[in-house]
Structures are given as structure tokens and as C-alpha cells.
Amino acid sequence: MVLANNIGGRGRQLLLPYAIYGAFAFLAMVLEKNDFFVAAGCVLLVAASVMGLYFYKKDQSLVSFRFLLSVFWTAGEGLGVMQLSNLQSPWTNQTWLSFGGFYLLFLAGYEAIEVYLSKRAATLESKGQISKKEVTKEQFQNRLFCCIRIVSLVTFATFVLEAVILGYVPLFSTETHAYDHFHISGVHYFTVSCMFTHSLTLIYLLTYTEKKKDRQPLGKGKIIQLFVYNALSASIPILSVSKFQFILTLALPILIFLLMRPNVNKKKLFAMLGAAAAVVIAAAVFMTIRRNYEPGYLNSIFQMKDENMPLFLQYAYMYIANNYSNFNCLTQAMQQGLVAHTYGLKQLFPVFALTGLKFVFPALVAFEMPVTIKELNTLTLIYDAYYDFGLIGVLLFGLILGAVCAALTQKIRKSRNPILYLFYAQLALYLTLSFFSSWFTVPTTWFWFALTWALYLYVKK
């Protein structure tokens, strides 16, 4: 009887987050169907806060995968459903089911693999089958420094190569969309990998000496080299006038720091995040000016219902909310028969791009992309999964992604290879910006994974 009560209690505890989110999502959907758009958005914002707090307490981390997806995916959904722009329209039932189903299946996949791997690790440990052989910290440090040097010099060299071949640097160009045309096929993958330099440097510094009593000076030579390598890499997003690349460059080290120093002083944490936000805002304003937009261009693009809303609020809102509307456009187009499911071709795009097959067989990638307006064509994480297989594809994608995130979480607890922090930070970044891109069907994402894997093997060898 006691055992049955314990099992029942654990079952109720496991189902609690699903029930809480389900209640919030259902209420928001009812409100949205009755045209209470802002109220529906507020309900989802509360849901993001509640679910985020629940998983923060459960995982004890500000960068746990479940915490990040709960906060940013659900909060973004809340902003999207408010429909503050004339570009947005009421959501279809498929849209609601996709957004909620993806999140719930992610949690289910994560929970299942976490339980399985925990039991498996306990079994192996009891049998003495867990290997304790590790590379020394000094070897880690030496190889990390080589990684920093290689990534920095190679990415800056490819940037210079692109600038020479194309004949201009976007920062100094008077063309409105100069950055959009600043790339050479195959070469640009290396250029945009510049953000790894800062992340690797932070990992190097945080693993150089973990205990105060062991601290030794780095030496002037290494300090100067690190400064030069990071300065070269930091100049690339600025010279390219790439706000997105700049955000990635800043966000990855922040995620890594919070992962490696989970018990950081809260005052220092808020100061660090405040400083980062200030830098991002200042850089965004500067780069927007350097994009050479015509007066009134952004206002005409965003089409806000409240025309007096400050431009920086319009920009922030549409940067997030319109991506959910773009997904809704896809479900509407499917229902109207304007587009059809692609049965895997959309999600195989990285293969076609990285192998060059897209140039040989253009029909493989020639699919219409239903969006609200062509200038605002960023997508959510699940866009291509729905394009391929509909709701089933979204649910399966969420399940697999949750399982992968749980496996990486378990792996990083057991391995001392510091490159795993870079793997983790990338996945955490994609969940944080889950409202912005399909990520896993972007060739650059898989190039970054391949590069990280190469660095992982080099450090581990």
C-alpha cells in the first residue's frame, strides 16, 4: 500500500508541469478565439514565469534546457498572440496544437532519457564499469589555447578573403543591405564562426585554475595573444554590420559562464546581464543606422496598430512575435492547399547545402515560404518540422530534441572535456532563441556542430 502511494505520488509529481502548462495554454487559446488577444498573451507570459520558476527550482540552473525553453518559447508565444501588428492574424487550431505539443513533448523526451540514463549510470557504477581515465588539466589548457589561436586566425583570414574578393566591407558601404550580400559560398561558414573565439577564451580562463590556492599568473605573452585573438574576432560582426552575429558573440560566453559558475553572486549576475543588455542595445542602434535604411522604412514594414509606439519597442516586439505569425501563415497555407508537406526535404536542407547538391538539383530546395511579409522572414524552431510532416513532425521533433538535451546534460556532468561546455551553450542558445529560427535546418548550425566536434576530439585525443 505504501509502495503504491509512493508510485502514485511520483506520478502526480511528474504530471504536474504538464497539467499546469496545459491549463494555461487552454485558457489562452479560449481567450484568443474570443478575440481577447492581449489577455491571451498575458496568460502565456504568466505561464512562462510559472514554468520557468518550476524548472529553475527543479534543475537549480539558469541555463538548464527546460528552464530556457519554458521561459523564452512560451513568453515569445505570449507576445506573438497579442497581435499588436496589422500583419498578424488569428491562430489556427494547428498552430495552437503545434506550439503546445512541441513544448510538452520536449519535456516528455527530456524526462524519459534523464530517468533512463540515471538508472543506467547507477548500474554501471555498481559494476565498476565507469572509466576514470581523463586527460590532465594542463593538457586541456594547452589544447584549448591552440583552439583559440586557430579559430581566431582562420575566421579573420576568411573575413579578409571575402572583403578582398567582394571588394567592400559592409560597415563602410552605403548600400542598404550590404551585409546580406557579403558572403562567399563555403567560405562564409568559417567567417561566422568567429564567435567561438570568445567562448573558448572564457572556458580557458575558467579552467586555467579552479582553486584560489592554485592560481598563477597567465603571463604577459599569453595575455597579449588572447587580447589580439579576441579583438580580431570581435571586429568581424562589427565590420560586417551583423546584429545577429553580434548577439551570438555576446550570448554564448554568458551562457557558458552561467553553466560553469552556477553559484555566481546574484548582484554580479544582474550587473553582468545589465551590461550585456546595454551593449546589445547600443550595438543594435549603431548597426541599424549603418544599414542605411530610408526614413520611415521600418515603420512601414512593422505596420503596428499603435503607430505611436516607439521604434525600439516595435523592433523588439516584431523581432520576436512575427516569427510565430510566420508559422501561423504556414498552417493557413497548408489548410488552403497553397503549399504541401515536403516529407523530409525541408529538414534535409543542410545536407543539400553543405554537399552542394542544391546547385546541382535546385528543385530540392525550391519551396515557397509562407510568411507575413517578405522582409520579415525569420521562423520558429518548428517551422520546417511542420512543413515536412505536419503536427506529427512537430511532436516527434520535440521528443527527439528533449532526449538529446537530457543526454548532453548527463554527459557534461561526467566528462571533464571543457569543449562540452561549447556544445551545451550552442544548444542552450538555440532554445533561448527558439522563436527566431528553425536552427537545426540551417547549414551553419551543423557546420558549427562539426567544428565543435573537431575541437572536442582534438582536446580529448
Short mmCIF file of C-alpha atoms in Angstrom, two decimals:
data_model
loop_
_atom_site.label_atom_id
_atom_site.label_comp_id
_atom_site.label_asym_id
_atom_site.label_seq_id
_atom_site.Cartn_x
_atom_site.Cartn_y
_atom_site.Cartn_z
CA MET A 1 0.00 0.00 0.00
CA VAL A 2 2.84 2.35 0.92
CA LEU A 3 4.66 1.46 -2.31
CA ALA A 4 1.55 2.17 -4.34
CA ASN A 5 1.16 5.55 -2.64
CA ASN A 6 4.80 6.40 -3.36
CA ILE A 7 4.42 5.45 -7.03
CA GLY A 8 1.20 7.42 -7.28
CA GLY A 9 2.79 10.43 -5.62
CA ARG A 10 5.76 10.33 -8.01
CA GLY A 11 3.39 10.00 -10.97
CA ARG A 12 1.42 13.04 -9.89
CA GLN A 13 4.65 14.97 -9.43
CA LEU A 14 5.81 14.06 -12.94
CA LEU A 15 2.48 15.11 -14.45
CA LEU A 16 2.30 18.39 -12.54
CA PRO A 17 4.19 20.61 -15.06
CA TYR A 18 2.15 19.18 -17.96
CA ALA A 19 -1.12 19.91 -16.15
CA ILE A 20 -0.05 23.44 -15.20
CA TYR A 21 1.08 24.35 -18.71
CA GLY A 22 -1.94 22.67 -20.29
CA ALA A 23 -4.34 24.72 -18.16
CA PHE A 24 -2.61 27.99 -19.06
CA ALA A 25 -2.41 27.12 -22.77
CA PHE A 26 -6.08 26.11 -22.93
CA LEU A 27 -7.18 29.34 -21.22
CA ALA A 28 -5.02 31.41 -23.59
CA MET A 29 -6.50 29.62 -26.62
CA VAL A 30 -10.07 30.23 -25.42
CA LEU A 31 -9.31 33.93 -24.91
CA GLU A 32 -7.67 34.21 -28.33
CA LYS A 33 -10.60 32.51 -30.06
CA ASN A 34 -12.87 35.15 -28.50
CA ASP A 35 -10.63 37.99 -29.72
CA PHE A 36 -9.11 38.80 -26.32
CA PHE A 37 -5.64 38.79 -27.83
CA VAL A 38 -3.78 40.84 -25.22
CA ALA A 39 -5.37 38.87 -22.37
CA ALA A 40 -4.34 35.60 -24.04
CA GLY A 41 -0.80 36.91 -24.34
CA CYS A 42 -0.72 37.88 -20.67
CA VAL A 43 -1.84 34.37 -19.68
CA LEU A 44 1.04 32.85 -21.63
CA LEU A 45 3.51 35.32 -20.11
CA VAL A 46 2.36 34.19 -16.67
CA ALA A 47 2.72 30.58 -17.85
CA ALA A 48 6.31 31.29 -18.92
CA SER A 49 7.07 32.71 -15.47
CA VAL A 50 5.46 29.80 -13.62
CA MET A 51 7.06 27.09 -15.75
CA GLY A 52 10.41 28.85 -15.68
CA LEU A 53 10.32 29.07 -11.88
CA TYR A 54 9.29 25.42 -11.61
CA PHE A 55 12.22 24.17 -13.70
CA TYR A 56 14.67 26.59 -12.14
CA LYS A 57 13.90 25.09 -8.75
CA LYS A 58 13.99 21.57 -10.18
CA ASP A 59 17.27 21.93 -12.13
CA GLN A 60 18.90 24.64 -9.97
CA SER A 61 20.27 26.38 -13.04
CA LEU A 62 19.52 29.47 -15.09
CA VAL A 63 20.80 27.71 -18.19
CA SER A 64 19.05 24.36 -17.89
CA PHE A 65 17.42 23.41 -21.16
CA ARG A 66 13.97 23.05 -19.62
CA PHE A 67 14.20 26.44 -17.93
CA LEU A 68 15.31 28.23 -21.10
CA LEU A 69 12.67 26.70 -23.36
CA SER A 70 9.95 27.27 -20.77
CA VAL A 71 10.74 30.96 -20.44
CA PHE A 72 11.68 32.02 -23.95
CA TRP A 73 9.45 29.79 -26.08
CA THR A 74 6.32 30.37 -24.00
CA ALA A 75 6.97 34.09 -23.44
CA GLY A 76 7.58 34.57 -27.15
CA GLU A 77 4.32 32.76 -27.85
CA GLY A 78 2.60 35.17 -25.45
CA LEU A 79 3.94 38.20 -27.30
CA GLY A 80 3.00 36.68 -30.64
CA VAL A 81 -0.62 36.03 -29.73
CA MET A 82 -1.15 39.66 -28.65
CA GLN A 83 -1.30 40.67 -32.32
CA LEU A 84 -0.11 44.25 -31.93
CA SER A 85 0.65 44.48 -35.65
CA ASN A 86 -1.72 44.54 -38.61
CA LEU A 87 0.44 41.82 -40.18
CA GLN A 88 -0.79 39.27 -37.63
CA SER A 89 -3.99 37.22 -37.84
CA PRO A 90 -5.88 34.80 -35.51
CA TRP A 91 -4.15 31.48 -34.96
CA THR A 92 -5.40 28.22 -36.40
CA ASN A 93 -6.01 25.16 -34.22
CA GLN A 94 -2.96 23.53 -35.81
CA THR A 95 -0.85 26.48 -34.71
CA TRP A 96 -2.01 26.15 -31.10
CA LEU A 97 -1.52 22.38 -31.07
CA SER A 98 1.96 22.70 -32.61
CA PHE A 99 3.21 25.31 -30.14
CA GLY A 100 1.88 23.49 -27.08
CA GLY A 101 2.61 19.98 -28.33
CA PHE A 102 6.23 20.78 -29.16
CA TYR A 103 6.86 22.10 -25.66
CA LEU A 104 5.13 19.22 -23.87
CA LEU A 105 6.84 16.53 -25.99
CA PHE A 106 10.20 18.20 -25.35
CA LEU A 107 9.58 17.85 -21.61
CA ALA A 108 8.48 14.22 -22.07
CA GLY A 109 11.57 13.32 -24.12
CA TYR A 110 13.85 15.02 -21.63
CA GLU A 111 12.25 13.28 -18.65
CA ALA A 112 12.36 9.84 -20.26
CA ILE A 113 16.06 9.97 -21.18
CA GLU A 114 17.02 11.57 -17.85
CA VAL A 115 15.41 8.70 -15.93
CA TYR A 116 16.89 6.06 -18.25
CA LEU A 117 20.45 7.43 -18.14
CA SER A 118 20.37 7.94 -14.37
CA LYS A 119 19.41 4.30 -13.84
CA ARG A 120 21.99 3.12 -16.38
CA ALA A 121 24.77 5.15 -14.74
CA ALA A 122 23.86 3.74 -11.33
CA THR A 123 24.01 0.20 -12.73
CA LEU A 124 27.39 0.72 -14.42
CA GLU A 125 28.86 2.35 -11.34
CA SER A 126 27.73 -0.53 -9.14
CA LYS A 127 29.50 -2.92 -11.54
CA GLY A 128 32.62 -0.77 -11.66
CA GLN A 129 32.38 -0.24 -15.42
CA ILE A 130 32.79 3.56 -15.44
CA SER A 131 36.23 4.59 -16.66
CA LYS A 132 38.06 7.22 -14.64
CA LYS A 133 40.83 7.87 -17.18
CA GLU A 134 40.94 11.55 -18.10
CA VAL A 135 43.25 13.98 -19.82
CA THR A 136 45.08 16.23 -17.35
CA LYS A 137 44.05 19.83 -16.77
CA GLU A 138 47.36 21.08 -18.16
CA GLN A 139 46.79 19.19 -21.41
CA PHE A 140 43.27 20.64 -21.60
CA GLN A 141 44.64 24.14 -21.18
CA ASN A 142 47.36 23.81 -23.82
CA ARG A 143 44.98 22.39 -26.38
CA LEU A 144 42.30 24.99 -25.58
CA PHE A 145 44.82 27.76 -26.23
CA CYS A 146 45.65 26.22 -29.61
CA CYS A 147 41.93 26.09 -30.41
CA ILE A 148 41.58 29.79 -29.61
CA ARG A 149 44.50 30.67 -31.86
CA ILE A 150 43.32 28.57 -34.79
CA VAL A 151 39.68 29.71 -34.69
CA SER A 152 40.61 33.38 -34.39
CA LEU A 153 43.20 33.48 -37.16
CA VAL A 154 41.24 31.31 -39.59
CA THR A 155 37.96 33.23 -39.20
CA PHE A 156 39.64 36.62 -39.56
CA ALA A 157 41.55 35.37 -42.61
CA THR A 158 38.32 34.23 -44.29
CA PHE A 159 36.70 37.58 -43.48
CA VAL A 160 39.59 39.40 -45.17
CA LEU A 161 39.34 36.99 -48.10
CA GLU A 162 35.65 37.76 -48.55
CA ALA A 163 36.25 41.50 -48.28
CA VAL A 164 39.01 41.36 -50.91
CA ILE A 165 37.04 39.21 -53.36
CA LEU A 166 33.76 41.12 -52.94
CA GLY A 167 35.53 44.47 -52.92
CA TYR A 168 33.87 46.07 -49.87
CA VAL A 169 33.38 45.93 -46.11
CA PRO A 170 29.69 46.29 -45.07
CA LEU A 171 30.43 48.83 -42.32
CA PHE A 172 31.83 51.28 -44.85
CA SER A 173 29.31 50.56 -47.60
CA THR A 174 26.43 52.91 -48.47
CA GLU A 175 24.26 50.02 -49.74
CA THR A 176 21.13 49.38 -47.63
CA HIS A 177 21.50 45.59 -47.40
CA ALA A 178 25.27 45.33 -47.77
CA TYR A 179 25.60 42.51 -45.22
CA ASP A 180 23.00 40.35 -47.00
CA HIS A 181 25.31 40.13 -50.00
CA PHE A 182 28.55 39.80 -48.02
CA HIS A 183 29.26 36.10 -48.30
CA ILE A 184 31.12 33.66 -50.49
CA SER A 185 29.66 30.17 -50.62
CA GLY A 186 31.62 27.77 -48.44
CA VAL A 187 33.94 30.47 -47.06
CA HIS A 188 31.34 32.37 -45.02
CA TYR A 189 30.79 29.37 -42.74
CA PHE A 190 34.27 29.95 -41.35
CA THR A 191 33.84 33.72 -41.06
CA VAL A 192 30.71 33.47 -38.91
CA SER A 193 32.47 31.01 -36.59
CA CYS A 194 34.37 33.96 -35.08
CA MET A 195 32.04 33.88 -32.05
CA PHE A 196 33.76 30.69 -30.84
CA THR A 197 36.93 32.61 -30.01
CA HIS A 198 35.37 34.44 -27.05
CA SER A 199 33.62 31.33 -25.75
CA LEU A 200 36.81 29.26 -25.92
CA THR A 201 38.72 32.05 -24.20
CA LEU A 202 36.23 32.13 -21.34
CA ILE A 203 36.39 28.35 -20.97
CA TYR A 204 40.18 28.58 -20.97
CA LEU A 205 40.24 31.26 -18.29
CA LEU A 206 37.69 29.50 -16.07
CA THR A 207 39.50 26.15 -16.29
CA TYR A 208 43.02 27.60 -16.06
CA THR A 209 42.93 27.45 -12.26
CA GLU A 210 39.76 26.45 -10.48
CA LYS A 211 41.04 26.89 -6.95
CA LYS A 212 42.35 30.15 -5.47
CA LYS A 213 45.36 28.47 -3.87
CA ASP A 214 46.47 27.17 -7.28
CA ARG A 215 46.17 30.49 -9.11
CA GLN A 216 49.20 31.55 -11.09
CA PRO A 217 49.61 34.49 -13.46
CA LEU A 218 48.92 33.70 -17.11
CA GLY A 219 51.98 35.52 -18.27
CA LYS A 220 52.17 38.67 -20.38
CA GLY A 221 52.75 36.74 -23.59
CA LYS A 222 49.53 34.74 -23.33
CA ILE A 223 47.52 37.75 -22.15
CA ILE A 224 48.63 39.77 -25.17
CA GLN A 225 47.86 36.88 -27.51
CA LEU A 226 44.40 36.39 -26.02
CA PHE A 227 43.68 40.10 -26.38
CA VAL A 228 44.74 40.10 -30.04
CA TYR A 229 42.79 36.94 -30.90
CA ASN A 230 39.61 38.23 -29.25
CA ALA A 231 39.96 41.69 -30.79
CA LEU A 232 40.25 40.18 -34.26
CA SER A 233 37.15 38.03 -33.76
CA ALA A 234 35.15 40.84 -32.15
CA SER A 235 35.81 43.11 -35.12
CA ILE A 236 34.12 40.74 -37.58
CA PRO A 237 30.43 41.22 -36.58
CA ILE A 238 31.01 44.97 -36.31
CA LEU A 239 32.70 45.27 -39.70
CA SER A 240 30.01 43.01 -41.15
CA VAL A 241 27.22 45.10 -39.56
CA SER A 242 25.61 41.89 -38.35
CA LYS A 243 23.38 42.44 -35.31
CA PHE A 244 22.56 38.76 -35.17
CA GLN A 245 26.21 37.71 -35.22
CA PHE A 246 26.97 40.26 -32.53
CA ILE A 247 24.21 38.88 -30.30
CA LEU A 248 25.55 35.34 -30.72
CA THR A 249 29.07 36.53 -29.94
CA LEU A 250 27.87 38.01 -26.65
CA ALA A 251 25.29 35.39 -25.71
CA LEU A 252 27.43 32.26 -25.96
CA PRO A 253 30.02 33.36 -23.34
CA ILE A 254 27.22 34.44 -20.98
CA LEU A 255 25.60 31.01 -21.21
CA ILE A 256 28.95 29.31 -20.70
CA PHE A 257 29.75 31.46 -17.67
CA LEU A 258 26.40 30.66 -16.04
CA LEU A 259 26.95 26.98 -16.79
CA MET A 260 30.46 26.85 -15.35
CA ARG A 261 29.77 29.19 -12.42
CA PRO A 262 26.19 28.37 -11.36
CA ASN A 263 26.67 29.83 -7.88
CA VAL A 264 27.78 33.27 -9.04
CA ASN A 265 26.84 36.17 -6.80
CA LYS A 266 23.37 37.39 -7.80
CA LYS A 267 24.39 41.06 -7.73
CA LYS A 268 27.28 40.33 -10.05
CA LEU A 269 24.98 38.30 -12.25
CA PHE A 270 22.42 41.08 -12.68
CA ALA A 271 25.21 43.61 -13.23
CA MET A 272 26.70 41.38 -15.92
CA LEU A 273 23.36 40.84 -17.65
CA GLY A 274 22.56 44.55 -17.43
CA ALA A 275 25.89 45.44 -19.00
CA ALA A 276 25.33 42.86 -21.75
CA ALA A 277 21.86 44.25 -22.46
CA ALA A 278 23.25 47.79 -22.68
CA VAL A 279 25.94 46.66 -25.10
CA VAL A 280 23.41 44.81 -27.28
CA ILE A 281 21.05 47.80 -27.40
CA ALA A 282 23.85 50.22 -28.24
CA ALA A 283 25.22 47.89 -30.91
CA ALA A 284 21.75 47.30 -32.37
CA VAL A 285 21.12 51.05 -32.66
CA PHE A 286 24.54 51.63 -34.25
CA MET A 287 24.18 48.75 -36.72
CA THR A 288 20.63 49.73 -37.63
CA ILE A 289 21.90 53.20 -38.51
CA ARG A 290 24.72 51.68 -40.55
CA ARG A 291 22.22 49.56 -42.50
CA ASN A 292 21.28 52.82 -44.27
CA TYR A 293 17.51 52.34 -44.08
CA GLU A 294 15.35 55.00 -45.68
CA PRO A 295 13.36 57.23 -43.23
CA GLY A 296 10.11 55.50 -42.24
CA TYR A 297 11.21 52.17 -43.74
CA LEU A 298 10.94 50.16 -40.50
CA ASN A 299 7.58 51.74 -39.59
CA SER A 300 6.16 50.72 -42.95
CA ILE A 301 7.47 47.19 -42.51
CA PHE A 302 6.20 46.58 -38.96
CA GLN A 303 2.68 48.01 -39.56
CA MET A 304 1.90 48.38 -35.86
CA LYS A 305 -1.70 49.01 -34.82
CA ASP A 306 -0.42 51.72 -32.48
CA GLU A 307 1.56 53.96 -34.81
CA ASN A 308 2.88 55.99 -31.87
CA MET A 309 4.73 53.06 -30.32
CA PRO A 310 8.45 53.92 -30.04
CA LEU A 311 10.50 52.37 -32.81
CA PHE A 312 12.80 50.42 -30.47
CA LEU A 313 9.74 48.73 -28.90
CA GLN A 314 8.35 47.95 -32.35
CA TYR A 315 11.67 46.41 -33.33
CA ALA A 316 11.94 44.28 -30.18
CA TYR A 317 8.33 43.11 -30.42
CA MET A 318 8.39 42.20 -34.11
CA TYR A 319 11.82 40.57 -33.76
CA ILE A 320 10.09 38.00 -31.54
CA ALA A 321 6.36 37.98 -32.23
CA ASN A 322 6.27 37.95 -36.02
CA ASN A 323 8.05 34.60 -36.16
CA TYR A 324 5.05 32.93 -34.52
CA SER A 325 2.83 34.67 -37.06
CA ASN A 326 5.00 33.29 -39.84
CA PHE A 327 4.36 29.80 -38.51
CA ASN A 328 0.65 30.55 -38.45
CA CYS A 329 0.91 31.62 -42.10
CA LEU A 330 2.33 28.17 -42.85
CA THR A 331 -0.56 26.35 -41.17
CA GLN A 332 -3.05 28.58 -43.00
CA ALA A 333 -1.32 27.93 -46.33
CA MET A 334 -1.43 24.18 -45.66
CA GLN A 335 -5.15 24.30 -44.91
CA GLN A 336 -5.83 26.32 -48.07
CA GLY A 337 -3.79 23.94 -50.23
CA LEU A 338 -1.32 26.66 -51.24
CA VAL A 339 1.66 24.53 -50.13
CA ALA A 340 2.08 20.83 -49.45
CA HIS A 341 4.13 18.77 -46.99
CA THR A 342 7.68 18.13 -48.17
CA TYR A 343 8.22 14.84 -46.31
CA GLY A 344 11.77 15.42 -45.11
CA LEU A 345 13.19 17.62 -47.86
CA LYS A 346 12.98 20.83 -45.78
CA GLN A 347 14.85 19.32 -42.85
CA LEU A 348 17.44 17.82 -45.18
CA PHE A 349 18.37 21.27 -46.49
CA PRO A 350 21.71 21.33 -44.58
CA VAL A 351 22.74 18.17 -46.45
CA PHE A 352 21.84 19.71 -49.81
CA ALA A 353 23.63 22.96 -48.93
CA LEU A 354 26.82 21.55 -47.41
CA THR A 355 27.28 18.99 -50.20
CA GLY A 356 26.47 21.46 -52.98
CA LEU A 357 23.52 19.38 -54.20
CA LYS A 358 21.29 22.47 -54.04
CA PHE A 359 23.24 23.88 -57.00
CA VAL A 360 23.00 20.63 -58.98
CA PHE A 361 19.32 19.97 -58.21
CA PRO A 362 17.70 23.36 -57.40
CA ALA A 363 14.26 21.74 -57.19
CA LEU A 364 15.31 20.08 -53.92
CA VAL A 365 15.25 23.43 -52.13
CA ALA A 366 12.79 25.43 -54.25
CA PHE A 367 9.88 25.61 -51.83
CA GLU A 368 7.64 28.57 -51.16
CA MET A 369 7.96 30.01 -47.63
CA PRO A 370 4.62 31.40 -46.38
CA VAL A 371 5.36 34.43 -44.18
CA THR A 372 3.54 37.63 -43.23
CA ILE A 373 5.80 39.85 -45.34
CA LYS A 374 8.95 39.02 -47.28
CA GLU A 375 11.12 41.48 -45.30
CA LEU A 376 10.29 39.67 -42.04
CA ASN A 377 11.16 36.11 -42.95
CA THR A 378 12.61 34.68 -39.74
CA LEU A 379 10.99 31.49 -38.45
CA THR A 380 10.38 29.48 -35.30
CA LEU A 381 12.28 26.36 -34.29
CA ILE A 382 9.47 24.06 -35.51
CA TYR A 383 8.65 25.69 -38.88
CA ASP A 384 10.42 23.15 -41.08
CA ALA A 385 9.30 20.18 -38.97
CA TYR A 386 5.69 21.19 -39.63
CA TYR A 387 6.41 21.88 -43.29
CA ASP A 388 7.72 18.32 -43.66
CA PHE A 389 5.27 16.22 -41.65
CA GLY A 390 2.68 18.50 -40.04
CA LEU A 391 1.74 18.14 -36.37
CA ILE A 392 3.26 14.65 -36.13
CA GLY A 393 6.60 16.03 -37.32
CA VAL A 394 6.49 18.78 -34.69
CA LEU A 395 5.71 16.35 -31.88
CA LEU A 396 8.43 13.92 -32.94
CA PHE A 397 10.93 16.76 -33.29
CA GLY A 398 10.14 17.96 -29.76
CA LEU A 399 10.53 14.44 -28.36
CA ILE A 400 13.92 13.87 -30.02
CA LEU A 401 15.24 17.32 -29.11
CA GLY A 402 14.27 16.83 -25.46
CA ALA A 403 16.01 13.45 -25.41
CA VAL A 404 19.21 14.90 -26.93
CA CYS A 405 19.25 17.76 -24.41
CA ALA A 406 18.86 15.33 -21.50
CA ALA A 407 21.66 13.13 -22.83
CA LEU A 408 24.03 16.11 -23.15
CA THR A 409 23.14 17.27 -19.64
CA GLN A 410 24.09 13.85 -18.26
CA LYS A 411 27.26 13.74 -20.36
CA ILE A 412 28.53 17.11 -19.19
CA ARG A 413 28.18 16.03 -15.55
CA LYS A 414 30.51 13.08 -16.08
CA SER A 415 33.15 14.34 -18.54
CA ARG A 416 35.91 16.84 -17.85
CA ASN A 417 36.43 17.77 -21.52
CA PRO A 418 35.71 21.54 -21.47
CA ILE A 419 34.59 21.63 -25.13
CA LEU A 420 31.35 20.05 -23.93
CA TYR A 421 30.50 23.46 -22.47
CA LEU A 422 30.60 24.85 -26.01
CA PHE A 423 28.27 22.10 -27.22
CA TYR A 424 25.90 22.79 -24.35
CA ALA A 425 25.96 26.55 -24.85
CA GLN A 426 25.05 26.21 -28.52
CA LEU A 427 22.02 24.05 -27.77
CA ALA A 428 21.05 26.40 -24.94
CA LEU A 429 21.32 29.35 -27.32
CA TYR A 430 19.08 27.67 -29.89
CA LEU A 431 16.43 27.04 -27.22
CA THR A 432 16.75 30.61 -25.94
CA LEU A 433 16.24 31.92 -29.49
CA SER A 434 13.73 29.19 -30.37
CA PHE A 435 11.34 31.92 -31.54
CA PHE A 436 13.76 33.22 -34.13
CA SER A 437 14.99 30.44 -36.40
CA SER A 438 14.49 26.81 -37.37
CA TRP A 439 18.17 26.39 -36.36
CA PHE A 440 18.51 22.66 -36.99
CA THR A 441 17.70 23.07 -40.67
CA VAL A 442 20.24 25.87 -41.06
CA PRO A 443 23.53 24.64 -42.63
CA THR A 444 25.61 26.98 -40.46
CA THR A 445 24.29 25.29 -37.32
CA TRP A 446 25.59 21.93 -38.46
CA PHE A 447 28.89 23.46 -39.56
CA TRP A 448 29.26 24.86 -36.04
CA PHE A 449 28.43 21.45 -34.55
CA ALA A 450 31.04 19.82 -36.82
CA LEU A 451 33.63 22.42 -35.86
CA THR A 452 32.86 21.94 -32.17
CA TRP A 453 33.13 18.17 -32.58
CA ALA A 454 36.55 18.58 -34.22
CA LEU A 455 37.69 20.77 -31.31
CA TYR A 456 36.26 18.22 -28.85
CA LEU A 457 38.24 15.38 -30.42
CA TYR A 458 41.42 17.47 -30.54
CA VAL A 459 41.20 18.35 -26.86
CA LYS A 460 40.28 14.77 -25.94
CA LYS A 461 42.88 12.95 -28.06
#
